[in-house]
PDB file of N, CA and C in Angstrom:
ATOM      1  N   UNK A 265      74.547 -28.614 -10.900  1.00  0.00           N
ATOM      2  CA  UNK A 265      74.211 -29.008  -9.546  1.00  0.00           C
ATOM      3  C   UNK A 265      73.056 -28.144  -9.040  1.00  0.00           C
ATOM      4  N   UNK A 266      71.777 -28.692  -8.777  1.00  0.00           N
ATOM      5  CA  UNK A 266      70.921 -27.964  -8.055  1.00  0.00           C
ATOM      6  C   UNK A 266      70.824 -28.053  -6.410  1.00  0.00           C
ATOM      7  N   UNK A 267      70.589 -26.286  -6.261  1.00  0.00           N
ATOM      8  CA  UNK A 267      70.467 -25.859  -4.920  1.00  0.00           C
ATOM      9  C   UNK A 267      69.736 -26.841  -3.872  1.00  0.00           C
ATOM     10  N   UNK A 268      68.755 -27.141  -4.037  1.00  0.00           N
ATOM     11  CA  UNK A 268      68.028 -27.627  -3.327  1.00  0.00           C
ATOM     12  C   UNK A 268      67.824 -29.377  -3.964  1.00  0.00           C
ATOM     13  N   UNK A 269      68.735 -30.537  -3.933  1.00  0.00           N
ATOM     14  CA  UNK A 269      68.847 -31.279  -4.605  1.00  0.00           C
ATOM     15  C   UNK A 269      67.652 -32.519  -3.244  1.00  0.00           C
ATOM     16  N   UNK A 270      66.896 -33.193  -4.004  1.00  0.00           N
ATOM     17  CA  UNK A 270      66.089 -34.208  -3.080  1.00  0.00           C
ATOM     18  C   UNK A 270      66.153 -35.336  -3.895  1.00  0.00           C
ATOM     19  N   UNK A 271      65.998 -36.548  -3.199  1.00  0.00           N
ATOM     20  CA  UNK A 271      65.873 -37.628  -4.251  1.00  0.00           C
ATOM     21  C   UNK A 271      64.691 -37.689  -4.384  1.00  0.00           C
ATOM     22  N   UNK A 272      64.339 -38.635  -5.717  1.00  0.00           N
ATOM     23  CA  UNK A 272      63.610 -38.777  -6.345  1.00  0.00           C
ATOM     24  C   UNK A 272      62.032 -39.236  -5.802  1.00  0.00           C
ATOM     25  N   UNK A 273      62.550 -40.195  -4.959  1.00  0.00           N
ATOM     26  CA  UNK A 273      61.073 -40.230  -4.338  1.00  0.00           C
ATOM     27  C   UNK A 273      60.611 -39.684  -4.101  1.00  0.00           C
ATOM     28  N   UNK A 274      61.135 -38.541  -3.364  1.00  0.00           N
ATOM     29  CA  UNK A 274      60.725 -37.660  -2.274  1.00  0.00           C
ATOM     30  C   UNK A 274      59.856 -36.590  -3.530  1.00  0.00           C
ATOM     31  N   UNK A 275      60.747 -36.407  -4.177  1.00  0.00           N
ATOM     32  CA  UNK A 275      60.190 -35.157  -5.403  1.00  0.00           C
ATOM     33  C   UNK A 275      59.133 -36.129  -5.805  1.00  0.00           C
ATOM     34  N   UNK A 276      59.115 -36.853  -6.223  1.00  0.00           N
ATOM     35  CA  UNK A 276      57.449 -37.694  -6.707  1.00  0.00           C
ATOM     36  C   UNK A 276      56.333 -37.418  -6.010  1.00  0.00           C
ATOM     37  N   UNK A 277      56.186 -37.713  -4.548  1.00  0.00           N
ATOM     38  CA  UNK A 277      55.674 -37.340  -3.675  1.00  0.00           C
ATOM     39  C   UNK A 277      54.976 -35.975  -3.524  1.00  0.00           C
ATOM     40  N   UNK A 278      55.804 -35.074  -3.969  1.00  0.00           N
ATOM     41  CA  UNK A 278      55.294 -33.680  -3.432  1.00  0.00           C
ATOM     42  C   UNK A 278      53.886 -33.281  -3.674  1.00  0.00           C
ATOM     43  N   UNK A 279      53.154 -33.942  -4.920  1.00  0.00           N
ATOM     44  CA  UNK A 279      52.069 -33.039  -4.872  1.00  0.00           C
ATOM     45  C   UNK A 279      51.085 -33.596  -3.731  1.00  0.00           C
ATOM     46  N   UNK A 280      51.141 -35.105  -3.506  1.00  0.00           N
ATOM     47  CA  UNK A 280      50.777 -35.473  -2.069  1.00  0.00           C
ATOM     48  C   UNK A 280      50.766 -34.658  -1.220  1.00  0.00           C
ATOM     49  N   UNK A 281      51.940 -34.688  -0.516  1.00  0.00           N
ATOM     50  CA  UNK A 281      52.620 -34.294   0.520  1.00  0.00           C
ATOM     51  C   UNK A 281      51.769 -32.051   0.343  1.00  0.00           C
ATOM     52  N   UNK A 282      52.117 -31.802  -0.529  1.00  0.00           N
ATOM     53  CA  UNK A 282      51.181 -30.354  -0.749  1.00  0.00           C
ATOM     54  C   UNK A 282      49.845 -30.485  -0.546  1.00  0.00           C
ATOM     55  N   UNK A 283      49.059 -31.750  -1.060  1.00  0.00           N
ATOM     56  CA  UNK A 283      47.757 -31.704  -0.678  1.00  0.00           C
ATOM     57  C   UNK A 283      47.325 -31.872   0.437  1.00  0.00           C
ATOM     58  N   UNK A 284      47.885 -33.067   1.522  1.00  0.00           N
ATOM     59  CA  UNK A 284      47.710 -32.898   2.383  1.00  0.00           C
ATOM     60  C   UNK A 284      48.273 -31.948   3.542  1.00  0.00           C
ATOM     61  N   UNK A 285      48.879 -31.051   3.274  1.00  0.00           N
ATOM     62  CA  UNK A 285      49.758 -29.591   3.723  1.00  0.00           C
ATOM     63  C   UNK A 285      48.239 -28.727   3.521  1.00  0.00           C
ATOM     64  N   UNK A 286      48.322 -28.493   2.577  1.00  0.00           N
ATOM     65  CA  UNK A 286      46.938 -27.538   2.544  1.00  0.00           C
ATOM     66  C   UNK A 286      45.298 -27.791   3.450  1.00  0.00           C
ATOM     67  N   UNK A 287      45.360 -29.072   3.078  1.00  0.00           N
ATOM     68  CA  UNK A 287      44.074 -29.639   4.056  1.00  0.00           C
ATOM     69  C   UNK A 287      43.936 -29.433   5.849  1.00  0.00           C
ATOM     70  N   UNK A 288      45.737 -29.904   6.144  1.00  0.00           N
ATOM     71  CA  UNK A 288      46.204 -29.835   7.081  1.00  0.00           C
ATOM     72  C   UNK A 288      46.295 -27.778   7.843  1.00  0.00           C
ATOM     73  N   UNK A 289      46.278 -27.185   6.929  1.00  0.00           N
ATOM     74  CA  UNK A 289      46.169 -25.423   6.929  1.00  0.00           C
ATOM     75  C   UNK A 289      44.841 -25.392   6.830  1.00  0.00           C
ATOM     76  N   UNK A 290      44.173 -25.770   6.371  1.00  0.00           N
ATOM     77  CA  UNK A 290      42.417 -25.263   6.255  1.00  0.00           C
ATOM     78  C   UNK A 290      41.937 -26.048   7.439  1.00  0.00           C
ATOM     79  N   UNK A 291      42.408 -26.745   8.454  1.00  0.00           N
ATOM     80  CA  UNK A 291      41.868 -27.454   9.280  1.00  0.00           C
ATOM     81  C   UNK A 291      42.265 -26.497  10.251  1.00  0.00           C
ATOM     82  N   UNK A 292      43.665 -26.757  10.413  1.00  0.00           N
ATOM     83  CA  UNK A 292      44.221 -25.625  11.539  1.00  0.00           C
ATOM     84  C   UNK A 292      43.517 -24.099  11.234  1.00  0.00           C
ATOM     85  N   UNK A 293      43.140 -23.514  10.491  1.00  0.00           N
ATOM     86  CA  UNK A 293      42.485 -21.906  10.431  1.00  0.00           C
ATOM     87  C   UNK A 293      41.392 -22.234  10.630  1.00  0.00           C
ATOM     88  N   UNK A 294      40.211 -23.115  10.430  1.00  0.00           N
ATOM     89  CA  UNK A 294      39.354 -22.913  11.111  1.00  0.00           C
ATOM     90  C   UNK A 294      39.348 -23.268  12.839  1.00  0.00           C
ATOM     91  N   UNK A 295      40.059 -24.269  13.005  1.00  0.00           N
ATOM     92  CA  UNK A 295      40.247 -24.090  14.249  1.00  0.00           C
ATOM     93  C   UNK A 295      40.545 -23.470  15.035  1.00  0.00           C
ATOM     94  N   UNK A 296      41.293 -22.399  14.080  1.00  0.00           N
ATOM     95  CA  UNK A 296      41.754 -21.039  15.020  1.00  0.00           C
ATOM     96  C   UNK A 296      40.811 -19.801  15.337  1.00  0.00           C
ATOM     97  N   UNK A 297      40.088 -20.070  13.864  1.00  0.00           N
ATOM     98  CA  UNK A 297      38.933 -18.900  13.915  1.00  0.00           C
ATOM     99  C   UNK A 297      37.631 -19.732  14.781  1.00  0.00           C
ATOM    100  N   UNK A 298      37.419 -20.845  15.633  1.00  0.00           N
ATOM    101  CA  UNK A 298      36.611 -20.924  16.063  1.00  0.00           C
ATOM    102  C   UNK A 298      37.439 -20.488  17.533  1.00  0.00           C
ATOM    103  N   UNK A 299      38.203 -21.016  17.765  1.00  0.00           N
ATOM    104  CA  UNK A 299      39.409 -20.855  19.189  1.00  0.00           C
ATOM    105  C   UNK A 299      39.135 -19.467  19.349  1.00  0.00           C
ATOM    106  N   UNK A 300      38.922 -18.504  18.504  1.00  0.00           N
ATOM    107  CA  UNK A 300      39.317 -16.883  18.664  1.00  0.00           C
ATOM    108  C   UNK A 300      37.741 -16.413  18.436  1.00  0.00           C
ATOM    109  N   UNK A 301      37.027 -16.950  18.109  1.00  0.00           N
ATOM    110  CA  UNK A 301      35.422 -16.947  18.299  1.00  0.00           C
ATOM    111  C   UNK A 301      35.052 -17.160  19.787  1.00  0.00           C
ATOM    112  N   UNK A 302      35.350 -18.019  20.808  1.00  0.00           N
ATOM    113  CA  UNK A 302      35.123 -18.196  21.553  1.00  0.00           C
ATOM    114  C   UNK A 302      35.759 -17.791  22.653  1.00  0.00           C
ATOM    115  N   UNK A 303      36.625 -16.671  22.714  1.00  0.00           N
ATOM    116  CA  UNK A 303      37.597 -15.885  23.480  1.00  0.00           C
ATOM    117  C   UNK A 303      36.395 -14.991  23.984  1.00  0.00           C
ATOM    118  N   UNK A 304      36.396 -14.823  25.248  1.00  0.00           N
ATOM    119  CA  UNK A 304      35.979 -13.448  25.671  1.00  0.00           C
ATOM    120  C   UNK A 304      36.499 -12.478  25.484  1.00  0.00           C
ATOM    121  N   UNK A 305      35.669 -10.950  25.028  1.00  0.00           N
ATOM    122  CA  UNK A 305      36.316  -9.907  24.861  1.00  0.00           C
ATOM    123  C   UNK A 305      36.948  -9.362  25.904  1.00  0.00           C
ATOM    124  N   UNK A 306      38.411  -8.527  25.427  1.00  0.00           N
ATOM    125  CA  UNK A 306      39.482  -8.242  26.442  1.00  0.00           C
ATOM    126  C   UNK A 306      38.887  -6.621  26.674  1.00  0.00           C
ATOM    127  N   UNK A 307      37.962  -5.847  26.578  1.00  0.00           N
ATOM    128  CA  UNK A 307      37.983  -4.569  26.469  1.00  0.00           C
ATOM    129  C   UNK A 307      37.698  -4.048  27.905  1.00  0.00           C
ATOM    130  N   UNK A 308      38.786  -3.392  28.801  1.00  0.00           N
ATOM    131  CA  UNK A 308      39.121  -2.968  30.012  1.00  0.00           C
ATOM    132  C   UNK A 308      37.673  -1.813  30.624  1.00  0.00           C
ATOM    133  N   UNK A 309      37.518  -1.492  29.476  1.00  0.00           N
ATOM    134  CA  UNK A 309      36.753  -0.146  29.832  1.00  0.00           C
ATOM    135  C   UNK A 309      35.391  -0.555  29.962  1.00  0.00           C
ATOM    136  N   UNK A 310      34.811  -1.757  29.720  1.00  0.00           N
ATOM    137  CA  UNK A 310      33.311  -2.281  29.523  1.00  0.00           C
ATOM    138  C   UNK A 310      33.058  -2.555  31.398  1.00  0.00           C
ATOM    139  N   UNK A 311      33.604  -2.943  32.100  1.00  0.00           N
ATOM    140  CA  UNK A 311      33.402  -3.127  33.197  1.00  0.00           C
ATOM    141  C   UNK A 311      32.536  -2.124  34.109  1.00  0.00           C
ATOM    142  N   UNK A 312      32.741  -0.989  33.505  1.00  0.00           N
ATOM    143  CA  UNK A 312      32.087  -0.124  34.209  1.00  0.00           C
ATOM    144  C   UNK A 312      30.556  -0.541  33.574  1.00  0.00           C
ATOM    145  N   UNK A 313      30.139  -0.496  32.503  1.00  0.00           N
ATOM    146  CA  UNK A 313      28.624  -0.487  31.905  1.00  0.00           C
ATOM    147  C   UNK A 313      27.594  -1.537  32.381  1.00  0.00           C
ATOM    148  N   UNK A 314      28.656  -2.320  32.751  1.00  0.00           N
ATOM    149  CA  UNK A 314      28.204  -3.817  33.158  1.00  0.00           C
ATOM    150  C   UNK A 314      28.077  -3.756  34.412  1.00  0.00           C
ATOM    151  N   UNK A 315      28.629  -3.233  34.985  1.00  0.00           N
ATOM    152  CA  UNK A 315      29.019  -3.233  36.596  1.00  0.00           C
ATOM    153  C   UNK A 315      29.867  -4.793  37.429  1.00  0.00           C
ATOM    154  N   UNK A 316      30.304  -5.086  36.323  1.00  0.00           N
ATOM    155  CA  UNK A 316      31.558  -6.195  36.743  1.00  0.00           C
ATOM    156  C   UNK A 316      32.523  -5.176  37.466  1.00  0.00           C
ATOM    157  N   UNK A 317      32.794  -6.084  38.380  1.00  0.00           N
ATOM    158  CA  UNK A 317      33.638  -5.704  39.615  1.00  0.00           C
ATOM    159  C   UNK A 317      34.646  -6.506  39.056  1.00  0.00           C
ATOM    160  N   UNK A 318      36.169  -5.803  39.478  1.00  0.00           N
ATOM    161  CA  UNK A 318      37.658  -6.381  39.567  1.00  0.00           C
ATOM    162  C   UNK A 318      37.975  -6.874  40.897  1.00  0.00           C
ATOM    163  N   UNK A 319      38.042  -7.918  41.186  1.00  0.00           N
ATOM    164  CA  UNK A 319      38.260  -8.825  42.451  1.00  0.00           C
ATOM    165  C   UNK A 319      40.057  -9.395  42.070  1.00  0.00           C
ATOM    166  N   UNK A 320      40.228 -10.122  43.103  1.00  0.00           N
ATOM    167  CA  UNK A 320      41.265 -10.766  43.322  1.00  0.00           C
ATOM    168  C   UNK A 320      41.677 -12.122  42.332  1.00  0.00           C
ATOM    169  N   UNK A 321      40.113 -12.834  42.488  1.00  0.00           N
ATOM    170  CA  UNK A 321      40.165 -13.947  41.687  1.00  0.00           C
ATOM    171  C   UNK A 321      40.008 -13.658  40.303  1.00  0.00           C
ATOM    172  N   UNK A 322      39.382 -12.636  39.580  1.00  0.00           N
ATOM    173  CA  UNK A 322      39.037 -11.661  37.776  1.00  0.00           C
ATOM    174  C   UNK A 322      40.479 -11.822  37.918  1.00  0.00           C
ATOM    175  N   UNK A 323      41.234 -11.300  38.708  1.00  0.00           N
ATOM    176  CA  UNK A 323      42.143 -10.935  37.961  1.00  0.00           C
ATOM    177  C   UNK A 323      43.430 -11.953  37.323  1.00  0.00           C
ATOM    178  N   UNK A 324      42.827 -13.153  38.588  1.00  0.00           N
ATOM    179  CA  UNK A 324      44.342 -14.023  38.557  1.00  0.00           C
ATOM    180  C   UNK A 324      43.731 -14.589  37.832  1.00  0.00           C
ATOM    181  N   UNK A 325      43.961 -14.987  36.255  1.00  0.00           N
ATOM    182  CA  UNK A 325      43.636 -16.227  35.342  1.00  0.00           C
ATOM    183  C   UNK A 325      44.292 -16.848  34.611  1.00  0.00           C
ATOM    184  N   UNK A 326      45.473 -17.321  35.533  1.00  0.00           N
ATOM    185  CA  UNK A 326      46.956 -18.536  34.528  1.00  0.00           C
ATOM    186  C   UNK A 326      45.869 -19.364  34.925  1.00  0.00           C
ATOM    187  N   UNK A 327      44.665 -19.696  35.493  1.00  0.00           N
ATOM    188  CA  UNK A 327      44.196 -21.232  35.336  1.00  0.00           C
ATOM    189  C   UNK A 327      43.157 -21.117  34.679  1.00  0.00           C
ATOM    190  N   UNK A 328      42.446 -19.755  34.012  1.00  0.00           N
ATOM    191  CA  UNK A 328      40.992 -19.556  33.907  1.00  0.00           C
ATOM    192  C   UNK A 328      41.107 -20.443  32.438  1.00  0.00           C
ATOM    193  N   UNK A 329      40.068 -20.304  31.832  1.00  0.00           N
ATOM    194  CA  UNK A 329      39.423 -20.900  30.607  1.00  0.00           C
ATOM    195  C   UNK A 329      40.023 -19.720  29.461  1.00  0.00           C
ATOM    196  N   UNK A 330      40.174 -18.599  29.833  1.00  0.00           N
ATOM    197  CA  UNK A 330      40.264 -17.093  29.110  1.00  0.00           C
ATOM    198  C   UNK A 330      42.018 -17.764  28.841  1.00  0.00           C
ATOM    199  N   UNK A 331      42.874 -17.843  29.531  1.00  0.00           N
ATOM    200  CA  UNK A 331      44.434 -18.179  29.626  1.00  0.00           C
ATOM    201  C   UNK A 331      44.579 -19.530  28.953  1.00  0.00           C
ATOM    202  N   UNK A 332      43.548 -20.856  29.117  1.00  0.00           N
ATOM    203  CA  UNK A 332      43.364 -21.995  28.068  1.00  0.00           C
ATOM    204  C   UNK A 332      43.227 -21.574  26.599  1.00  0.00           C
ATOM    205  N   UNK A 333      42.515 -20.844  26.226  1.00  0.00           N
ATOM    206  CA  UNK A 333      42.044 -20.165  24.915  1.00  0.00           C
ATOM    207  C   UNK A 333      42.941 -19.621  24.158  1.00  0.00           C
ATOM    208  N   UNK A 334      43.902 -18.632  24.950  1.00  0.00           N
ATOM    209  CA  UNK A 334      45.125 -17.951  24.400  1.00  0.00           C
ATOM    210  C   UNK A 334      46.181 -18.580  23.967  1.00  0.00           C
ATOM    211  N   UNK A 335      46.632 -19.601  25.205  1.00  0.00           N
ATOM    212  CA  UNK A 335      47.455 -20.645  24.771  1.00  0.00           C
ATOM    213  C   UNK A 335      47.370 -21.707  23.447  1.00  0.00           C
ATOM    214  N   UNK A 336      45.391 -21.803  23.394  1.00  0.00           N
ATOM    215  CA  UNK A 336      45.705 -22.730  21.924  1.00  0.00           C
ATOM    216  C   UNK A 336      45.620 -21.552  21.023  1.00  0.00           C
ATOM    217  N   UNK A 337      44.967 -20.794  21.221  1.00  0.00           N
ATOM    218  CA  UNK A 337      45.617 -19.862  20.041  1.00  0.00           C
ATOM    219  C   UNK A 337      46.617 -19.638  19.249  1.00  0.00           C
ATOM    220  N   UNK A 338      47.411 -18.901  20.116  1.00  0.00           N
ATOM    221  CA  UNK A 338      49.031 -19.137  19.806  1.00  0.00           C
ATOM    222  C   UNK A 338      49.738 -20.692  19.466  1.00  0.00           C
ATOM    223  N   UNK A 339      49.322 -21.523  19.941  1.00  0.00           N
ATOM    224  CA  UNK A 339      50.113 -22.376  19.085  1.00  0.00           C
ATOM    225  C   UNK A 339      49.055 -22.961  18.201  1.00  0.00           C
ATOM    226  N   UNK A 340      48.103 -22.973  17.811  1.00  0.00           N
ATOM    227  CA  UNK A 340      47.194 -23.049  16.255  1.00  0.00           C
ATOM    228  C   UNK A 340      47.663 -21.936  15.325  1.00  0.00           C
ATOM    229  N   UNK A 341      48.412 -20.854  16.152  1.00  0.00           N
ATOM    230  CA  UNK A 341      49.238 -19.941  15.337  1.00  0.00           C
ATOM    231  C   UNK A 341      49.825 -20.702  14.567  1.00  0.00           C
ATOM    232  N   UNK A 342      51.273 -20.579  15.873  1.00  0.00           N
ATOM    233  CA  UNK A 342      52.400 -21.210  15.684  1.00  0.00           C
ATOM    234  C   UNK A 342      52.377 -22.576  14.459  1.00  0.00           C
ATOM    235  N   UNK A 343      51.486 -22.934  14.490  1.00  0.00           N
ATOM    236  CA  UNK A 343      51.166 -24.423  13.688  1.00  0.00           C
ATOM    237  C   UNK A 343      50.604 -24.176  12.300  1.00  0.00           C
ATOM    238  N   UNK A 344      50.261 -22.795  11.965  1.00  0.00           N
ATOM    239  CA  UNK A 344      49.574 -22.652  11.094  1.00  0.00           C
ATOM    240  C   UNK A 344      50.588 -22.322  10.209  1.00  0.00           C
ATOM    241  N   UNK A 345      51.564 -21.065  10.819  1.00  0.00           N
ATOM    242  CA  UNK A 345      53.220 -20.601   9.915  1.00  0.00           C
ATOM    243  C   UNK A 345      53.811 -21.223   9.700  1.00  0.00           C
ATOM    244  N   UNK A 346      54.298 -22.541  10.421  1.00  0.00           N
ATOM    245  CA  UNK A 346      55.249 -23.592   9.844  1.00  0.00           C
ATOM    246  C   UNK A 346      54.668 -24.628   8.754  1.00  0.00           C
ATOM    247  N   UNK A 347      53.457 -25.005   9.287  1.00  0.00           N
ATOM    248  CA  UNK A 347      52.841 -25.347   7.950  1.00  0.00           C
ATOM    249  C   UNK A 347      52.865 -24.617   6.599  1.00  0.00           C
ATOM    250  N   UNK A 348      53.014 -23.412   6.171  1.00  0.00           N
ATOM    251  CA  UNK A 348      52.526 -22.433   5.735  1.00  0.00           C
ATOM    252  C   UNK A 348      54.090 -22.301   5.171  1.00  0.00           C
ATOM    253  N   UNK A 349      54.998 -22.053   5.923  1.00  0.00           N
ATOM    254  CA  UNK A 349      56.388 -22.142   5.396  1.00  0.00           C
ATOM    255  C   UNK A 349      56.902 -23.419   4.674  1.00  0.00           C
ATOM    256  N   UNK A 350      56.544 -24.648   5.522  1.00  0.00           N
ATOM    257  CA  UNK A 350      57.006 -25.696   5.053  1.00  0.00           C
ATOM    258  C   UNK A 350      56.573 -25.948   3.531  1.00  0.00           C
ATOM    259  N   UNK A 351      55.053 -25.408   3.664  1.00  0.00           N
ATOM    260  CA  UNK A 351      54.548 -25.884   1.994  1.00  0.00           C
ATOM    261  C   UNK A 351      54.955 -25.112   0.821  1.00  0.00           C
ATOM    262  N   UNK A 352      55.528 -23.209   1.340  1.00  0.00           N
ATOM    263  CA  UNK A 352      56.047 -22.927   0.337  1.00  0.00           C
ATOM    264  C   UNK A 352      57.853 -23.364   0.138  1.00  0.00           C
ATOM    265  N   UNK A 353      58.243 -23.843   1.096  1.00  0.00           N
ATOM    266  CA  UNK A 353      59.364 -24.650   0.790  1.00  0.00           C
ATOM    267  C   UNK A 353      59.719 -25.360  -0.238  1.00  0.00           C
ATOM    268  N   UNK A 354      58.365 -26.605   0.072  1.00  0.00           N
ATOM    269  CA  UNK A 354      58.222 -27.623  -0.712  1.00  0.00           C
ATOM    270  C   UNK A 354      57.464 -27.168  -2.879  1.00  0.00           C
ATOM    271  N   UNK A 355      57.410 -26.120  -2.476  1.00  0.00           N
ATOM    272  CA  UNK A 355      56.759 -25.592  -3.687  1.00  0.00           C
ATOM    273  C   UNK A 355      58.265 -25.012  -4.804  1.00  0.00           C
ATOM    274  N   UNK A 356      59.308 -24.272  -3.716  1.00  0.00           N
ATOM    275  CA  UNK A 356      60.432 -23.649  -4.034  1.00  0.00           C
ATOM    276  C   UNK A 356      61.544 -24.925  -4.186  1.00  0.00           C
ATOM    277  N   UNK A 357      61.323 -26.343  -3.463  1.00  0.00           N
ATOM    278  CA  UNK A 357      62.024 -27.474  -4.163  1.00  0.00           C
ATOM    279  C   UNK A 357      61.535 -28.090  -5.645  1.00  0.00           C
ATOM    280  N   UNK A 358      60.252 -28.560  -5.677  1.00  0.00           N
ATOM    281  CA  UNK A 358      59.718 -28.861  -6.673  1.00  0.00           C
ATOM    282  C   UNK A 358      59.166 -28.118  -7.673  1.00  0.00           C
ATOM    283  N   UNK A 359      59.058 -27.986  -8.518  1.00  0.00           N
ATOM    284  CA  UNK A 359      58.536 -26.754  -9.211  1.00  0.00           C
ATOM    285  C   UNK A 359      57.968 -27.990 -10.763  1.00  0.00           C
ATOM    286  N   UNK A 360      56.847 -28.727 -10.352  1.00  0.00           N
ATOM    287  CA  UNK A 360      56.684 -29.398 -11.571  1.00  0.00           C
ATOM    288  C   UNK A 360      55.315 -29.379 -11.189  1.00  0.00           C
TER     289      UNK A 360
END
């Protein structure tokens, strides 16, 4: 009796299903490395050199573009590990 038992179709399938897993990961990482390309730098201490002022509105940004950016970040994360898990899953079912 094997651990991880799938029917047959499904095991036929896999190297599909892996190729487009991988394509699906090289799409999502560059998207992430452009997402994280286009982040403004967070460095607290530059404000002075620049002479950017800390106001009321700098500071509040749950609506800014800077708080949009982070959010897809994290889940182009999030999207990148489960992909990433799922395919070595599918690698640890099939092994042909």
């Amino acid at each position: 009796m094997r651990f991880l038992s799938v029917a047959g179709w499904i095991t036929d399938s896999f190297p599909i299903i892996r190729i487009v897993m991988i394509s699906l990961m090289v799409a999502v990482g560059l998207a992430l490395i452009v997402t994280i390309m286009f982040q403004p730098s967070s460095s607290s201490g530059m404000g002075a050199l620049t002479g950017q002022r800390d106001t009321f509105y700098s500071k509040d940004k749950s609506k800014s573009l800077e708080s949009v950016m982070k959010r897809i970040t994290v889940v182009l994360g999030i999207i990148e590990g489960v992909l990433a898990i799922l395919f070595f899953v599918s690698l640890i079912i099939y092994r042909g």
